[in-house]
Amino acid sequence: MTTKYIFFTGGVVSSVGKGVTAAAIGRLLKERGFNVTAQKLDPYINVDPGTMSPYQHGEVYVLDDGAETDLDLGHYERFIDSSLSRVCNFTSGQVYAEVIAKERRGDYLGGTIQVIPHITNEIKRRITQVSKSTGAEIVLVEIGGTVGDIESLPFLESLRQMRSDIGRENTIYIHVTWLPHIGATDELKTKPTQHSVAELRSIGIAPDMIVARSDFPMGEDLRDKIALFCDVEKKAVIPMVTTPILYEVPLVLERAGVGDYLLKRAGLEARRQPDWTDWEAMVQKVSHPHPQVKVALVGKYVELHDAYMSVREALKHAGLALDVDVDILWVHSSDLEKGRGWEDVKTADGILVPGGFGSRGIEGKLQAAHYARENKVPYFGLCLGMQLMVVDFARMIFKNESANSTEFDRSTPYPVIDLMPDQLGVVDMGGTMRLGLYPCELQPGTIAAEAYQQPLVQERHRHRFELNNAYRDTLQQNGMRLSGISPDGRLVEIAELVDHPFMLGTQFHPEFLSRPNRPHPLFVAFLRAVKQKAGLN
Ligand code: GLN
């Protein structure tokens, strides 16, 4: 079949859940038997989000093939449950870099290079490439930012052109907007939505569907009004009230008839009836209170919870599997260094130290690892969290506080975490890491092997430093098990302590492979220990 494209634009304000809406719609279409994938177009100039501060951008989400992408790709993978690839995310920076490189090579034969058609052609090439390389029949394309941003104009122009390139039945435009609530009169307002649609129309795009997000339920009169003023069918005005349960969104959209409407609009017949039994059961479970466990998440960007989006979701998924609600206590690692935030660490039933870069807050994270080790509190270290668990253990073995990772102290006498010899001399910050899926062999009889129940796994990586092989023997002789090793024997992938209920760290990021209906085995194992610590069994 001809590839169908569904384009998502945002109106009024950002952060209204455009990514979640796209992801959920992907699920609706997958449930109807189609091969669906999703792509995010980021209009900023950075080449990828890999070097951007999480404060600016939230989490960097890593794919199987090692692409460092926008966090919306995490939503797509969790909702649609298919693995995405590098072609599923691109930025203005990449588009311009490509066009300029071609110009330098002389590919344009002396022509004047312009936004239309050169930049827009490159954008369209990248959009159409997705179905070619993934075989998807329906591609959901989300444009970052909000209509009205200067930098999104070339992207919107490309979407407009695509309708005339490939036809109306193959292109659907969905505009996701926000209805503000006026407290004094207790009413929702549609005017900003009308303005934003007017702006979109002035660019030549008439939306086929409007998803109107709001914090309060929308009456039929408002639906009529949006339909009339924005010129969409009433049944294509989809009210979406804020729900505390993220995974309810596909069900809300299903009930609103979005899946059937889109298929009809694209001239497609459902290949099977959607089966929401498992999904509904999951949402049911989330909406019922369970006994609570507390996990202290000790990080550097904790003010912005989006910076740890996948970790938070993975904890939720595992909590669902074990019938507990996970209350995350967000602890700032540099606070711990100043003696603050310890109440949370001490009341927590488990401690999680996620990934990170740079030296700020490192000693605080080390203190958290130290506390977990000494007090036998379950500890889960992800990437940097694993490296620091090793550093803390080494400080204990060598009775020397200067054991460290060379990332933080180049001249430490005990460089237990270090660059591999073949990485020395790497200076660039962008794209110079071990990225993406790598195999890991589990060592029988370990907590990790017990959790996974399989001998070989593949996990996603994003880091430069590794456990220094020169210290393997000493660490093992003192009670650390190296429970996951790369099949060639060169790299330690998982470490755990023998004399501890659960102190385990992974060199990779397990959070990226956790799915709502398929929690990650190590998160489940961690939470099981947390549950035990909380006295719930
Ligand atoms: N900064 C560490 C490294 O580069 C850990 C990275 C991470 O936690 N993702 O190895």
mmCIF file of C-alpha atoms and ligand atoms in Angstrom, residues 355-357 382-384 387 407 462-465 509, ligand 1:
data_model
loop_
_atom_site.group_PDB
_atom_site.id
_atom_site.type_symbol
_atom_site.label_atom_id
_atom_site.label_comp_id
_atom_site.label_asym_id
_atom_site.label_seq_id
_atom_site.Cartn_x
_atom_site.Cartn_y
_atom_site.Cartn_z
ATOM 1 C CA GLY A 355 23.194 8.101 34.486
ATOM 2 C CA GLY A 356 25.011 11.395 34.284
ATOM 3 C CA PHE A 357 28.005 13.322 33.060
ATOM 4 C CA LEU A 382 22.444 2.971 35.991
ATOM 5 C CA CYS A 383 25.602 3.662 34.018
ATOM 6 C CA LEU A 384 27.179 6.468 36.103
ATOM 7 C CA GLN A 387 30.507 3.407 38.038
ATOM 8 C CA GLU A 407 36.298 11.311 34.376
ATOM 9 C CA ARG A 462 25.566 5.712 26.226
ATOM 10 C CA HIS A 463 28.886 6.335 27.932
ATOM 11 C CA ARG A 464 32.616 6.811 27.470
ATOM 12 C CA PHE A 465 34.090 5.267 30.587
ATOM 13 C CA HIS A 509 20.705 1.915 30.457
HETATM 14 N N1 GLN B 1 29.797 9.865 32.476
HETATM 15 C C1 GLN B 1 29.886 8.442 32.422
HETATM 16 C C2 GLN B 1 30.573 7.951 31.164
HETATM 17 O O1 GLN B 1 30.708 8.680 30.229
HETATM 18 C C3 GLN B 1 28.518 7.800 32.573
HETATM 19 C C4 GLN B 1 27.596 8.099 31.440
HETATM 20 C C5 GLN B 1 26.162 7.772 31.740
HETATM 21 O O2 GLN B 1 25.771 7.638 32.888
HETATM 22 N N2 GLN B 1 25.361 7.644 30.727
HETATM 23 O O3 GLN B 1 30.998 6.826 31.096
#
